[in-house]
Amino acid sequence: MQKHAKRNGNRLIIDPVTRLEGHLKVEVEIENDRVKNAWSSTQLFRGIEMILKGRPPEDAPLFTQRACGVCTNTHALTSIRAIEDALGVTPPPAAQLMRNLILSALLVHDHLVHYYHLHGLDWIDMAAATTADPAKAAKIVSETSGRDADPGEMYIVQKRLKDFVASGQLGFLENAYFLGGNPAYQCSPEENLILSAHYIEGLRIQLKLARAMAIFAGKNPHAQTMIVGGMTCYNAMNPEAVAHFRALWEETLEFVENAMMPDIILMGRRFPEAANYGRTSNFFDFSDFYDTNGKNPYFRSGVLWQNDFNKTDKLDVDQIEEHVARSWYVGDEARKPYDGVTDPKYTSYTDEDKYSWSKAPRYKGEPMETGPLARRAIAYARGEKETKDLMDHVLKEANLRPGQIFSTMGRTISRVVETTMLTRRMKGWIDELDERAKSGDDELCVDWKMKDSAKGVGYCCVTRGGLSHWIRIEDAKIGNFQMVVPSTWNFGPRCKEGKIGPCEESLIGCPVPDPARPVEILRTVHSFDPCIACSVHLVDARGKKIQSVRAL
Amino acid sequence: MQDISRFEQMRLISDDQGTSRRDFMKYCSALAVLMGMGPAFAPEVAHALTKKKRPSVIYLHCAECTGCTEALLRNVGPFFDELIMETISLDYCETVMASAGDASHDALLKAMNNPEGYICVIEGGIPTKHGGEYGKVGGQTMLQLCSEVASKAMATIAMGSCASFGGVQAAAPNPSGAKGTNEALAHVGVKAINIAGCPPNPANFVGTVVHLLTKGMPKLDQWSRPIMFFGQTVHDKCPRQKHFNKGEFAPSFTSKEAKQGWCLYKLGCKGPYTYNNCPTQLFNQVTWPVQSGSPCIGCSEPGFWDQYTPFFSAIEDGPDKK
């Protein structure tokens, strides 16, 4: 097997970037131990949109859901929203509540898995945990959370880690950047043990959340009960099923409040320099989690410019354009999504020209970050109470200033803040659904008739940011289908004007004290929660003109 | 199967404090039954799962959505942490491994040179058009990478329907020329076991690994799926079959018949043409699509994205398998 590219002068290539969904390559230029320039390249093309053409619209959600099995459900739901928009269909209240519960459980699940299992090993030194004093670790847990920690549990976790390391088979920890000691890992052995224990406990919690989703979704990953018009899961429209969901949610809430929240405060304290790099500039996201009257979204759309809490704006979806000048497609013209021409042509990887399968979306010509930091920063700027209270609490405890949320650590803090507020909010939807189930409501879907010709758009606040699906129905079939996804916004390449993408921008200035173990770069890239499969299907491989779909 | 196992405690606490030991044996029995061996095979399962040297697994990701890895995270016997810390040695898996870039590539080389060999797992279809330029990892095409890793493996498992048969990206017009493992890697003699499903049930993956460790190669059907999991159709064990037999079909998703749990065949259910153990194994320990009122889409069958669609229409004469 050939040895592939690595350090080349002052260039560093990380390929593959691991602990993410999909295939990502990152190249950086280093000067004086800092990143001077960066290129983010997605490495896979799948072509799902062109596969959709000519198929029945109601089949689309099952196809698009396979764009991503990590943010599973969200593409299906967004497609359904686009088709329901086109048909003028509103699902019954109980179905809307079930969808809110599936989507919120997915966001919490996905944030949790990202925080501990994808991002976690950038901060946690599992080897150092083997030297901790379990009793001391338990004492820390008791002092910093609502838990009365059992030293025996800490001992068991540590014993497992010790046995694992002693086995000589390091498996998923092989070549980890913390092995042999690394000053970039700044937690004490006891803190590392606590975080390792939560890594393992988080694995158990996530499967319960997945089970909670499956109660209404039919299975997880990949829901099957969400259909155009509503839901099919009549077996779950009863108080027993809702009670089962509630029990699983209660376990999750306990973990979020007593593990994730204390852990993010700990990380904020131990890695203060990560709050000084990883900055981007502009932010946007959509609205989501409406009430059963289609009003009062819990997540509210908006725009925030230049890392300035005083510069917020309303979102105008007509201002979105997609660039391909530096992507592996023919041409260099920027176009609005409803007017796009895409013609894929792999040339070669070169930083001077084309270097990614991802397009480069722009809003008013600017690259925009989307995701938990965008949502929480916009909500914080508007003074939305739950965001502000939780964010201020974490920042104060971690000795950070509000302006520091525009950073690698701030992105991760925002994710945990969002997880906490959303988990708490779920109770209201569970209560509402419970009332309906107890009152004998069994309306989960409505009939509809496919139109010969129509267009519609669906928006969704998914784990990693704003997702939109655009459908044009022609002869009652899919005439055109387009997905504009979060990781294209965050990880897209340069545009025609040479403006760098948000992930690329965030890397500039990132410290690289040890190029052989570039953990600071990984922290920054991971802080966006890359989900690359979502951003690799945005093309019509035959180069046909993609016709217009427009926001309604 | 409920959350019965406390594998870690079993390893720590001696046999005379028997609760966790019993839990562990309970899930070994469950695995033995799942594999069609009967509970008497449980000790052998337990032995295979507690060997001092854990079997090495190299898990590759190609054109996929990572839903199969997510499904594996949902396994309960053993739990995922038990799987990677005490059962197998997950020596390469981009989704969970700590290292990245060169360091992860070195881990791959080390695992491939392990004299005791390794099991190769592939998730995702393999793009083959234009020499496979539509998908790369570490500068290599997925086609090259899989050819090298799988051809040297003791056994190869295709995890999920994409790796088995090409999957959603292979649906017409298959823009990237995506293929299943056995088709894409035939030129290097790879014969993978197909754990079909979108996603597959993680128990079927774990059961296959245990079978490889205890009894060797499982018996496979014509599509290289283990017969122990894919020997019957979803329809054969469907709790709604009694309605099918009486001709009681739900006419729409809003009908009172749908609410009463009548057969979903006329709404597009492909259960009679789909080989999988969903009705008995369940997903997430609670339900499966048909139980939740959704027609089976046939996700463990080759080419279901083209041959079983439209999803919400019945195929009166059965699908035409190519």
mmCIF file of N, CA and C in Angstrom, chain A residues 191-255:
data_model
loop_
_atom_site.group_PDB
_atom_site.id
_atom_site.type_symbol
_atom_site.label_atom_id
_atom_site.label_comp_id
_atom_site.label_asym_id
_atom_site.label_seq_id
_atom_site.Cartn_x
_atom_site.Cartn_y
_atom_site.Cartn_z
ATOM 1 N N GLU A 191 -10.056 14.121 36.304
ATOM 2 C CA GLU A 191 -10.997 14.707 35.335
ATOM 3 C C GLU A 191 -11.088 13.853 34.073
ATOM 4 N N ASN A 192 -9.944 13.329 33.636
ATOM 5 C CA ASN A 192 -9.961 12.428 32.482
ATOM 6 C C ASN A 192 -10.762 11.159 32.764
ATOM 7 N N LEU A 193 -10.684 10.703 33.987
ATOM 8 C CA LEU A 193 -11.456 9.501 34.347
ATOM 9 C C LEU A 193 -12.961 9.812 34.310
ATOM 10 N N ILE A 194 -13.322 10.962 34.836
ATOM 11 C CA ILE A 194 -14.744 11.355 34.812
ATOM 12 C C ILE A 194 -15.237 11.439 33.367
ATOM 13 N N LEU A 195 -14.446 12.101 32.522
ATOM 14 C CA LEU A 195 -14.850 12.262 31.120
ATOM 15 C C LEU A 195 -14.893 10.915 30.404
ATOM 16 N N SER A 196 -13.956 10.028 30.726
ATOM 17 C CA SER A 196 -13.966 8.686 30.127
ATOM 18 C C SER A 196 -15.213 7.914 30.572
ATOM 19 N N ALA A 197 -15.550 8.060 31.855
ATOM 20 C CA ALA A 197 -16.760 7.388 32.359
ATOM 21 C C ALA A 197 -17.990 7.892 31.617
ATOM 22 N N HIS A 198 -18.009 9.201 31.337
ATOM 23 C CA HIS A 198 -19.164 9.765 30.616
ATOM 24 C C HIS A 198 -19.142 9.384 29.139
ATOM 25 N N TYR A 199 -17.955 9.151 28.593
ATOM 26 C CA TYR A 199 -17.854 8.632 27.215
ATOM 27 C C TYR A 199 -18.592 7.294 27.152
ATOM 28 N N ILE A 200 -18.313 6.432 28.126
ATOM 29 C CA ILE A 200 -18.946 5.103 28.129
ATOM 30 C C ILE A 200 -20.431 5.217 28.461
ATOM 31 N N GLU A 201 -20.750 6.004 29.476
ATOM 32 C CA GLU A 201 -22.156 6.161 29.855
ATOM 33 C C GLU A 201 -22.952 6.781 28.703
ATOM 34 N N GLY A 202 -22.309 7.719 28.001
ATOM 35 C CA GLY A 202 -22.962 8.357 26.855
ATOM 36 C C GLY A 202 -23.341 7.352 25.781
ATOM 37 N N LEU A 203 -22.508 6.321 25.615
ATOM 38 C CA LEU A 203 -22.837 5.278 24.635
ATOM 39 C C LEU A 203 -24.117 4.550 25.026
ATOM 40 N N ARG A 204 -24.300 4.368 26.337
ATOM 41 C CA ARG A 204 -25.523 3.687 26.798
ATOM 42 C C ARG A 204 -26.742 4.607 26.687
ATOM 43 N N ILE A 205 -26.533 5.892 26.975
ATOM 44 C CA ILE A 205 -27.653 6.854 26.908
ATOM 45 C C ILE A 205 -28.108 7.020 25.460
ATOM 46 N N GLN A 206 -27.148 7.113 24.528
ATOM 47 C CA GLN A 206 -27.547 7.361 23.143
ATOM 48 C C GLN A 206 -28.426 6.243 22.588
ATOM 49 N N LEU A 207 -28.195 5.022 23.042
ATOM 50 C CA LEU A 207 -29.039 3.967 22.475
ATOM 51 C C LEU A 207 -30.443 4.030 23.058
ATOM 52 N N LYS A 208 -30.560 4.592 24.262
ATOM 53 C CA LYS A 208 -31.911 4.779 24.818
ATOM 54 C C LYS A 208 -32.652 5.888 24.077
ATOM 55 N N LEU A 209 -31.928 6.940 23.729
ATOM 56 C CA LEU A 209 -32.549 8.004 22.927
ATOM 57 C C LEU A 209 -32.963 7.471 21.560
ATOM 58 N N ALA A 210 -32.116 6.610 20.995
ATOM 59 C CA ALA A 210 -32.463 6.009 19.710
ATOM 60 C C ALA A 210 -33.724 5.164 19.865
ATOM 61 N N ARG A 211 -33.824 4.469 20.984
ATOM 62 C CA ARG A 211 -35.010 3.667 21.254
ATOM 63 C C ARG A 211 -36.231 4.571 21.386
ATOM 64 N N ALA A 212 -36.038 5.698 22.066
ATOM 65 C CA ALA A 212 -37.145 6.650 22.202
ATOM 66 C C ALA A 212 -37.634 7.094 20.826
ATOM 67 N N MET A 213 -36.690 7.423 19.937
ATOM 68 C CA MET A 213 -37.081 7.816 18.577
ATOM 69 C C MET A 213 -37.840 6.684 17.894
ATOM 70 N N ALA A 214 -37.336 5.444 18.058
ATOM 71 C CA ALA A 214 -37.931 4.306 17.353
ATOM 72 C C ALA A 214 -39.381 4.066 17.774
ATOM 73 N N ILE A 215 -39.727 4.437 18.990
ATOM 74 C CA ILE A 215 -41.107 4.242 19.451
ATOM 75 C C ILE A 215 -42.076 4.886 18.464
ATOM 76 N N PHE A 216 -41.725 6.072 17.972
ATOM 77 C CA PHE A 216 -42.589 6.751 17.006
ATOM 78 C C PHE A 216 -42.113 6.570 15.561
ATOM 79 N N ALA A 217 -40.825 6.289 15.389
ATOM 80 C CA ALA A 217 -40.245 6.286 14.041
ATOM 81 C C ALA A 217 -40.240 4.904 13.384
ATOM 82 N N GLY A 218 -40.504 3.849 14.165
ATOM 83 C CA GLY A 218 -40.509 2.493 13.596
ATOM 84 C C GLY A 218 -39.165 1.808 13.667
ATOM 85 N N LYS A 219 -38.101 2.580 13.573
ATOM 86 C CA LYS A 219 -36.748 2.098 13.831
ATOM 87 C C LYS A 219 -35.810 3.291 13.841
ATOM 88 N N ASN A 220 -34.583 3.041 14.304
ATOM 89 C CA ASN A 220 -33.543 4.067 14.265
ATOM 90 C C ASN A 220 -32.212 3.364 14.076
ATOM 91 N N PRO A 221 -31.335 3.780 13.191
ATOM 92 C CA PRO A 221 -31.496 4.921 12.280
ATOM 93 C C PRO A 221 -32.552 4.665 11.201
ATOM 94 N N HIS A 222 -32.899 5.750 10.512
ATOM 95 C CA HIS A 222 -33.779 5.761 9.349
ATOM 96 C C HIS A 222 -35.235 5.448 9.678
ATOM 97 N N ALA A 223 -35.912 6.490 10.086
ATOM 98 C CA ALA A 223 -37.341 6.423 10.391
ATOM 99 C C ALA A 223 -38.111 5.941 9.170
ATOM 100 N N GLN A 224 -39.215 5.241 9.433
ATOM 101 C CA GLN A 224 -40.024 4.804 8.300
ATOM 102 C C GLN A 224 -41.486 5.226 8.443
ATOM 103 N N THR A 225 -41.858 5.792 9.558
ATOM 104 C CA THR A 225 -43.271 6.092 9.802
ATOM 105 C C THR A 225 -43.651 7.511 9.411
ATOM 106 N N MET A 226 -42.650 8.346 9.123
ATOM 107 C CA MET A 226 -42.963 9.711 8.705
ATOM 108 C C MET A 226 -43.313 9.676 7.225
ATOM 109 N N ILE A 227 -44.545 10.047 6.895
ATOM 110 C CA ILE A 227 -44.970 10.037 5.495
ATOM 111 C C ILE A 227 -45.583 11.389 5.159
ATOM 112 N N VAL A 228 -45.711 11.653 3.881
ATOM 113 C CA VAL A 228 -46.400 12.870 3.466
ATOM 114 C C VAL A 228 -47.823 12.802 4.028
ATOM 115 N N GLY A 229 -48.218 13.799 4.796
ATOM 116 C CA GLY A 229 -49.549 13.809 5.405
ATOM 117 C C GLY A 229 -49.543 13.528 6.891
ATOM 118 N N GLY A 230 -48.468 12.956 7.427
ATOM 119 C CA GLY A 230 -48.438 12.720 8.874
ATOM 120 C C GLY A 230 -47.538 11.581 9.291
ATOM 121 N N MET A 231 -48.097 10.712 10.150
ATOM 122 C CA MET A 231 -47.347 9.587 10.704
ATOM 123 C C MET A 231 -48.178 8.318 10.528
ATOM 124 N N THR A 232 -47.520 7.142 10.588
ATOM 125 C CA THR A 232 -48.265 5.881 10.473
ATOM 126 C C THR A 232 -48.330 5.098 11.790
ATOM 127 N N CYS A 233 -47.672 5.584 12.839
ATOM 128 C CA CYS A 233 -47.442 4.745 14.023
ATOM 129 C C CYS A 233 -48.633 4.758 14.991
ATOM 130 N N TYR A 234 -49.775 4.226 14.556
ATOM 131 C CA TYR A 234 -50.955 4.158 15.436
ATOM 132 C C TYR A 234 -50.667 3.315 16.680
ATOM 133 N N ASN A 235 -49.733 2.366 16.551
ATOM 134 C CA ASN A 235 -49.398 1.516 17.700
ATOM 135 C C ASN A 235 -48.783 2.319 18.839
ATOM 136 N N ALA A 236 -48.285 3.520 18.532
ATOM 137 C CA ALA A 236 -47.619 4.323 19.565
ATOM 138 C C ALA A 236 -48.495 5.487 20.023
ATOM 139 N N MET A 237 -49.725 5.570 19.510
ATOM 140 C CA MET A 237 -50.580 6.678 19.926
ATOM 141 C C MET A 237 -51.415 6.223 21.120
ATOM 142 N N ASN A 238 -50.727 5.986 22.220
ATOM 143 C CA ASN A 238 -51.405 5.589 23.457
ATOM 144 C C ASN A 238 -50.535 6.001 24.647
ATOM 145 N N PRO A 239 -51.142 6.135 25.826
ATOM 146 C CA PRO A 239 -50.384 6.627 26.991
ATOM 147 C C PRO A 239 -49.193 5.758 27.362
ATOM 148 N N GLU A 240 -49.277 4.441 27.092
ATOM 149 C CA GLU A 240 -48.162 3.551 27.458
ATOM 150 C C GLU A 240 -46.911 3.886 26.626
ATOM 151 N N ALA A 241 -47.122 4.074 25.329
ATOM 152 C CA ALA A 241 -45.973 4.395 24.470
ATOM 153 C C ALA A 241 -45.379 5.749 24.864
ATOM 154 N N VAL A 242 -46.247 6.706 25.145
ATOM 155 C CA VAL A 242 -45.749 8.026 25.540
ATOM 156 C C VAL A 242 -44.990 7.923 26.862
ATOM 157 N N ALA A 243 -45.505 7.090 27.770
ATOM 158 C CA ALA A 243 -44.819 6.912 29.063
ATOM 159 C C ALA A 243 -43.447 6.267 28.870
ATOM 160 N N HIS A 244 -43.358 5.328 27.921
ATOM 161 C CA HIS A 244 -42.067 4.701 27.634
ATOM 162 C C HIS A 244 -41.081 5.757 27.118
ATOM 163 N N PHE A 245 -41.576 6.577 26.182
ATOM 164 C CA PHE A 245 -40.731 7.661 25.661
ATOM 165 C C PHE A 245 -40.292 8.567 26.804
ATOM 166 N N ARG A 246 -41.245 8.901 27.684
ATOM 167 C CA ARG A 246 -40.931 9.824 28.778
ATOM 168 C C ARG A 246 -39.844 9.250 29.695
ATOM 169 N N ALA A 247 -39.931 7.957 29.981
ATOM 170 C CA ALA A 247 -38.939 7.337 30.871
ATOM 171 C C ALA A 247 -37.536 7.424 30.262
ATOM 172 N N LEU A 248 -37.459 7.191 28.965
ATOM 173 C CA LEU A 248 -36.152 7.264 28.290
ATOM 174 C C LEU A 248 -35.649 8.705 28.254
ATOM 175 N N TRP A 249 -36.587 9.637 28.062
ATOM 176 C CA TRP A 249 -36.223 11.055 28.063
ATOM 177 C C TRP A 249 -35.722 11.491 29.451
ATOM 178 N N GLU A 250 -36.358 10.986 30.502
ATOM 179 C CA GLU A 250 -35.932 11.363 31.863
ATOM 180 C C GLU A 250 -34.490 10.941 32.133
ATOM 181 N N GLU A 251 -34.144 9.741 31.680
ATOM 182 C CA GLU A 251 -32.751 9.281 31.853
ATOM 183 C C GLU A 251 -31.792 10.191 31.098
ATOM 184 N N THR A 252 -32.220 10.604 29.912
ATOM 185 C CA THR A 252 -31.387 11.494 29.100
ATOM 186 C C THR A 252 -31.197 12.837 29.798
ATOM 187 N N LEU A 253 -32.292 13.388 30.280
ATOM 188 C CA LEU A 253 -32.228 14.697 30.937
ATOM 189 C C LEU A 253 -31.262 14.649 32.127
ATOM 190 N N GLU A 254 -31.344 13.561 32.886
ATOM 191 C CA GLU A 254 -30.455 13.424 34.045
ATOM 192 C C GLU A 254 -28.991 13.451 33.604
ATOM 193 N N PHE A 255 -28.704 12.756 32.512
ATOM 194 C CA PHE A 255 -27.327 12.709 31.999
ATOM 195 C C PHE A 255 -26.893 14.083 31.474
#
